[in-house]
CSV table of C-alpha atoms in Angstrom, one decimal:
chain,number,residue,atom,x,y,z
A,68,MET,CA,240.6,-42.6,26.1
A,69,HIS,CA,238.3,-41.4,23.6
A,70,SER,CA,238.4,-37.8,23.2
A,71,ASP,CA,234.6,-37.3,24.1
A,72,GLN,CA,235.5,-39.0,27.7
A,73,ALA,CA,238.6,-36.8,27.8
A,74,SER,CA,237.0,-33.7,27.5
A,75,HIS,CA,234.2,-34.7,29.9
A,76,ALA,CA,236.7,-35.9,32.8
A,77,ALA,CA,238.5,-32.7,32.0
A,78,GLU,CA,235.2,-30.6,32.6
A,79,ARG,CA,234.6,-32.9,36.0
A,80,GLY,CA,238.1,-32.0,37.1
A,81,PRO,CA,237.4,-28.3,39.0
A,82,ALA,CA,234.1,-30.1,40.3
A,83,VAL,CA,236.2,-32.8,41.8
A,84,ILE,CA,238.7,-30.3,43.0
A,85,PHE,CA,236.2,-28.0,45.0
A,86,TRP,CA,234.7,-30.8,46.5
A,87,LEU,CA,238.2,-32.3,47.9
A,88,TRP,CA,238.9,-29.2,49.3
A,89,LEU,CA,235.7,-28.4,50.6
A,90,THR,CA,235.6,-32.1,52.4
A,91,ALA,CA,239.5,-31.9,53.4
A,92,THR,CA,238.7,-28.5,55.3
A,93,PHE,CA,235.1,-28.9,56.7
A,94,GLY,CA,236.1,-32.6,57.7
A,95,GLY,CA,239.5,-31.7,59.3
A,96,LEU,CA,237.3,-29.0,61.2
A,97,ALA,CA,234.8,-31.6,62.2
A,98,LEU,CA,237.3,-34.1,63.0
A,99,MET,CA,239.2,-31.5,65.3
A,100,LEU,CA,235.9,-30.6,66.9
A,101,VAL,CA,235.0,-34.2,67.8
A,102,ILE,CA,238.5,-34.9,69.1
A,103,VAL,CA,238.2,-31.6,71.5
A,104,VAL,CA,235.0,-32.3,72.4
A,105,VAL,CA,235.5,-36.0,73.7
A,106,SER,CA,238.3,-34.7,75.6
A,107,LEU,CA,236.7,-32.3,77.4
B,227,MET,CA,244.9,-37.8,32.9
B,228,ARG,CA,247.8,-35.6,32.1
B,229,ARG,CA,245.1,-32.9,30.9
B,230,THR,CA,243.3,-33.1,34.2
B,231,LEU,CA,246.6,-32.8,36.3
B,232,ARG,CA,248.0,-29.9,34.3
B,233,GLU,CA,244.4,-27.9,34.1
B,234,ASN,CA,244.2,-28.6,38.3
B,235,GLY,CA,247.7,-28.4,39.1
B,236,LEU,CA,247.7,-25.3,41.4
B,237,SER,CA,245.0,-26.7,43.7
B,238,LEU,CA,246.7,-30.2,43.5
B,239,PHE,CA,250.4,-28.6,44.0
B,240,PHE,CA,249.0,-26.7,47.4
B,241,LEU,CA,247.1,-30.0,48.2
B,242,VAL,CA,250.4,-32.0,48.0
B,243,LEU,CA,252.3,-29.3,50.1
B,244,PHE,CA,249.4,-29.1,52.8
B,245,LEU,CA,249.7,-32.7,53.4
B,246,LEU,CA,253.4,-32.9,53.7
B,247,ALA,CA,253.5,-30.0,56.3
B,248,LEU,CA,250.8,-31.2,58.2
B,249,GLY,CA,252.8,-34.7,58.3
B,250,GLY,CA,256.0,-33.0,59.2
B,251,GLN,CA,254.3,-31.0,61.7
B,252,ALA,CA,252.7,-34.4,63.1
B,253,VAL,CA,256.3,-35.6,63.6
B,254,ALA,CA,257.9,-32.8,64.7
B,255,GLY,CA,255.3,-32.1,67.2
B,256,TYR,CA,255.2,-35.6,68.5
B,257,PHE,CA,258.9,-35.6,69.2
B,258,ARG,CA,258.9,-32.0,71.0
B,259,GLU,CA,256.0,-33.5,72.9
B,260,ALA,CA,257.9,-36.8,73.8
B,261,GLU,CA,260.5,-34.6,75.1
B,262,GLU,CA,258.9,-32.4,77.2
B,263,LEU,CA,256.8,-35.4,78.9
B,264,HIS,CA,260.7,-37.0,79.2
B,265,GLU,CA,261.8,-34.0,81.3
B,266,HIS,CA,258.7,-35.0,83.7
B,267,GLY,CA,259.4,-38.3,83.9
B,268,ARG,CA,256.8,-39.5,81.6
B,269,SER,CA,256.5,-41.3,78.8
B,270,PRO,CA,255.0,-40.7,75.6
B,271,ALA,CA,252.0,-42.0,73.7
B,272,ASP,CA,252.5,-43.0,69.9
B,273,LEU,CA,252.3,-40.8,67.0
B,274,VAL,CA,248.7,-41.7,66.2
B,275,SER,CA,247.6,-40.9,69.8
B,276,PHE,CA,249.2,-37.7,69.5
B,277,VAL,CA,247.9,-36.9,65.9
B,278,PHE,CA,244.0,-37.5,67.6
B,279,SER,CA,245.0,-35.6,70.9
B,280,PRO,CA,243.9,-31.7,72.1
B,281,ASP,CA,247.9,-30.8,71.9
B,282,PHE,CA,248.1,-31.4,68.2
B,283,VAL,CA,244.8,-30.0,67.4
B,284,VAL,CA,245.3,-27.0,69.3
B,285,ASP,CA,248.5,-26.1,67.1
B,286,VAL,CA,246.7,-27.0,63.8
B,287,ALA,CA,243.9,-24.8,64.7
B,288,GLU,CA,245.1,-21.8,65.6
B,289,ASN,CA,247.1,-21.6,62.3
B,290,TRP,CA,243.9,-22.6,60.4
B,291,GLN,CA,241.9,-19.9,62.0
B,292,SER,CA,244.3,-17.1,61.2
B,293,GLU,CA,244.5,-18.3,57.6
B,294,PHE,CA,240.6,-18.4,56.9
B,295,LEU,CA,240.4,-14.8,59.0
B,296,GLN,CA,242.7,-13.7,56.8
B,297,PHE,CA,240.8,-14.6,53.5
B,298,PHE,CA,237.7,-13.6,54.9
B,299,LEU,CA,238.8,-10.3,55.7
B,300,PHE,CA,240.6,-9.9,52.3
B,301,ILE,CA,237.2,-10.9,50.4
B,302,ALA,CA,234.9,-8.5,52.5
B,303,ALA,CA,237.6,-5.7,52.8
B,304,THR,CA,238.4,-6.0,48.7
B,305,VAL,CA,234.6,-5.5,48.3
B,306,TRP,CA,234.7,-2.0,49.9
B,307,LEU,CA,238.4,-0.7,50.2
B,308,VAL,CA,240.4,0.1,47.1
B,309,GLN,CA,244.4,0.4,46.8
B,310,ARG,CA,245.2,2.4,43.6
B,311,GLY,CA,247.5,0.5,41.3
B,312,SER,CA,247.5,-3.1,43.2
B,313,PRO,CA,246.2,-6.0,40.8
B,314,GLU,CA,244.5,-7.3,44.2
B,315,SER,CA,242.3,-4.4,44.1
B,316,LYS,CA,239.2,-3.2,42.1
B,317,LYS,CA,239.7,0.6,40.6
B,318,PRO,CA,239.3,3.7,42.8
B,319,GLY,CA,235.2,4.4,42.4
B,320,ASP,CA,234.0,0.8,41.9
B,321,GLU,CA,233.6,0.4,45.8
B,322,GLY,CA,230.6,-1.5,47.2
B,323,LEU,CA,228.8,-4.6,46.0
B,324,GLU,CA,228.0,-3.1,42.2
B,325,SER,CA,225.2,-3.2,40.1
B,326,ASP,CA,223.3,-6.7,39.3
B,327,ALA,CA,224.4,-5.6,35.6
B,328,SER,CA,228.1,-5.3,36.5
B,329,GLN,CA,227.7,-8.8,38.6
B,330,ARG,CA,225.5,-10.5,35.7
B,331,VAL,CA,223.0,-11.9,38.0
B,332,GLY,CA,219.2,-12.2,37.8
B,333,ALA,CA,217.9,-10.7,34.6
B,334,HIS,CA,221.3,-10.0,33.6
B,335,ALA,CA,222.8,-13.4,34.1
B,336,PRO,CA,224.2,-15.0,30.6
B,337,THR,CA,222.4,-18.6,29.8
B,338,ASP,CA,225.4,-20.3,31.2
B,339,ALA,CA,225.6,-18.4,34.8
B,340,PRO,CA,225.2,-20.7,37.8
B,341,SER,CA,221.5,-21.3,38.1
B,342,TRP,CA,221.7,-19.6,41.6
B,343,ALA,CA,223.0,-16.5,40.0
B,344,LYS,CA,220.0,-16.6,37.7
B,345,ALA,CA,217.3,-17.3,40.6
B,346,GLY,CA,217.2,-14.2,42.3
B,347,GLY,CA,215.8,-13.4,45.7
B,348,TRP,CA,217.2,-15.2,48.4
B,349,ARG,CA,219.0,-17.9,46.4
B,350,THR,CA,221.1,-15.0,44.3
B,351,ALA,CA,222.1,-13.2,47.7
B,352,LEU,CA,223.2,-16.1,49.5
B,353,TYR,CA,225.1,-17.4,46.3
B,354,GLY,CA,226.5,-13.8,45.9
B,355,ASN,CA,228.1,-14.2,49.3
B,356,SER,CA,228.7,-17.7,49.5
B,357,LEU,CA,232.6,-17.8,49.2
B,358,LEU,CA,232.8,-14.8,52.1
B,359,ILE,CA,230.2,-17.4,54.2
B,360,MET,CA,232.5,-20.4,54.0
B,361,MET,CA,235.6,-18.6,54.9
B,362,GLY,CA,233.9,-17.1,57.9
B,363,SER,CA,232.6,-20.4,58.8
B,364,ALA,CA,235.8,-21.7,58.5
B,365,PHE,CA,237.2,-19.3,60.8
B,366,VAL,CA,235.0,-19.2,63.1
B,367,LEU,CA,235.0,-23.1,63.5
B,368,SER,CA,238.9,-23.6,63.8
B,369,TRP,CA,238.8,-20.8,66.4
B,370,LEU,CA,236.4,-22.3,68.2
B,371,VAL,CA,238.3,-25.7,68.2
B,372,GLN,CA,241.7,-23.6,69.0
B,373,SER,CA,239.5,-22.3,72.0
B,374,LEU,CA,238.4,-25.7,73.2
B,375,GLY,CA,241.7,-27.7,72.6
B,376,GLY,CA,243.5,-24.9,74.3
B,377,THR,CA,241.5,-25.4,77.4
B,378,ILE,CA,242.2,-28.9,77.6
B,379,VAL,CA,246.0,-28.1,76.9
B,380,ALA,CA,246.0,-25.5,79.8
B,381,GLY,CA,244.1,-27.9,82.2
B,382,GLU,CA,246.4,-30.7,81.6
B,383,GLU,CA,249.4,-28.4,82.3
B,384,SER,CA,247.7,-26.9,85.1
B,385,ALA,CA,247.4,-30.7,86.6
B,386,MET,CA,251.1,-31.3,86.3
B,387,HIS,CA,252.0,-28.2,88.7
B,388,GLY,CA,248.8,-29.2,90.6
B,389,LEU,CA,246.7,-26.2,90.0
B,390,PRO,CA,242.8,-26.4,89.2
B,391,SER,CA,242.1,-26.5,85.6
B,392,PRO,CA,240.4,-23.3,83.5
B,393,THR,CA,236.9,-23.2,82.5
B,394,TRP,CA,236.3,-22.6,78.8
B,395,VAL,CA,235.7,-18.8,79.5
B,396,GLU,CA,238.6,-18.2,81.5
B,397,TYR,CA,240.8,-19.8,79.1
B,398,VAL,CA,239.3,-17.5,76.6
B,399,LEU,CA,240.1,-14.5,78.3
B,400,SER,CA,243.6,-15.7,79.4
B,401,ALA,CA,246.8,-14.2,77.9
B,402,ASP,CA,247.8,-17.8,76.5
B,403,PHE,CA,244.8,-17.9,74.3
B,404,TRP,CA,245.5,-14.2,72.9
B,405,ASP,CA,249.1,-14.8,72.7
B,406,ARG,CA,248.7,-17.6,70.8
B,407,THR,CA,245.8,-15.9,68.5
B,408,LEU,CA,247.4,-12.7,68.2
B,409,GLN,CA,250.9,-13.6,67.4
B,410,ASN,CA,249.0,-15.7,64.1
B,411,TRP,CA,246.8,-12.6,63.1
B,412,GLN,CA,249.7,-10.0,63.1
B,413,SER,CA,251.6,-12.3,60.6
B,414,GLU,CA,249.0,-12.6,58.2
B,415,PHE,CA,248.0,-9.3,58.3
B,416,LEU,CA,251.4,-8.4,57.4
B,417,ALA,CA,251.6,-10.7,54.6
B,418,VAL,CA,248.1,-9.5,53.1
B,419,GLY,CA,249.5,-6.0,53.4
B,420,THR,CA,252.7,-6.4,51.8
B,421,MET,CA,251.1,-8.3,49.1
B,422,VAL,CA,248.8,-5.7,48.4
B,423,ALA,CA,251.5,-2.8,48.5
B,424,PHE,CA,254.3,-4.7,46.8
B,425,SER,CA,252.2,-5.6,43.9
B,426,ILE,CA,251.6,-1.8,43.0
B,427,TYR,CA,255.8,-1.7,42.2
B,428,LEU,CA,256.7,-5.1,41.9
B,429,ARG,CA,255.8,-7.8,39.2
B,430,GLN,CA,256.1,-11.1,38.5
B,431,ARG,CA,256.0,-12.0,35.1
B,432,GLY,CA,253.7,-14.8,34.1
B,433,SER,CA,251.7,-14.8,37.5
B,434,ALA,CA,247.9,-14.2,37.7
B,435,GLU,CA,248.9,-12.5,41.3
B,436,SER,CA,250.7,-9.7,39.2
B,437,LYS,CA,250.1,-7.0,36.8
B,438,PRO,CA,251.7,-7.7,33.5
B,439,VAL,CA,255.3,-6.6,33.8
B,440,GLY,CA,254.8,-3.3,31.6
B,441,THR,CA,251.6,-2.2,33.4
B,442,PRO,CA,252.0,1.4,34.7
B,443,HIS,CA,252.4,1.5,38.5
B,444,ALA,CA,248.8,3.4,38.9
B,445,VAL,CA,246.8,0.8,36.9
B,446,SER,CA,245.5,-1.9,38.6
B,447,ALA,CA,245.2,-5.3,36.4
B,448,VAL,CA,241.3,-4.9,36.8
B,449,GLU,CA,241.6,-1.6,35.1
B,450,SER,CA,244.0,-2.8,32.2
B,451,GLU,CA,241.5,-5.6,31.2
């Protein structure tokens, strides 16, 4: 990989991590909420 | 690729641990559920059905809510309360929301600051509390999921014994709901308290959660910077 591309990818890392955790947390909560609401 | 993995290793390490533990909980919970159903002369559903059932959801949610409450309270409490000598705390005298200059917002924001830190008004106020808002939202949502899931599970158990199912309000006021809730809360508060107190006198060389080894006991990491 070109050094500029590598640097760009490294800068994007924290943003990817942030959205990954946010999606996992609130996606998981939304899924659990749907499961219990449809089971009520 | 290796650089990206190295620079994000802390988050990825815990993501892998989380997924492994969640998977393990699903399998162990499935076998526990199967044993209970077998004792009542009923056959268990498959693993996927168990994972998407209120029984599994309530077990996951009751732990999630206590973790998010822990961080919500830790973030909020460390604004207003201090512990001299702990690297988890600001130094005595710095309690409160601090000045715009020390928080580098509005006119005091550097050029490379997040745009909402520079914007001023409601956007800076919202962004300045965004971590607490997200942790609080996750806590409220997961506690709601625990209460709804618990209502369903309690209803299933009541039906097995020929008793009427509780309403959501009845379940939220029940001993089972508060037993599940408080047994998680007490462990979280213990863990946070020990982290704050132990780190006054104890060290872990190289850890961001510890003061440097040679830092005096009465000095926090914030003070030594």
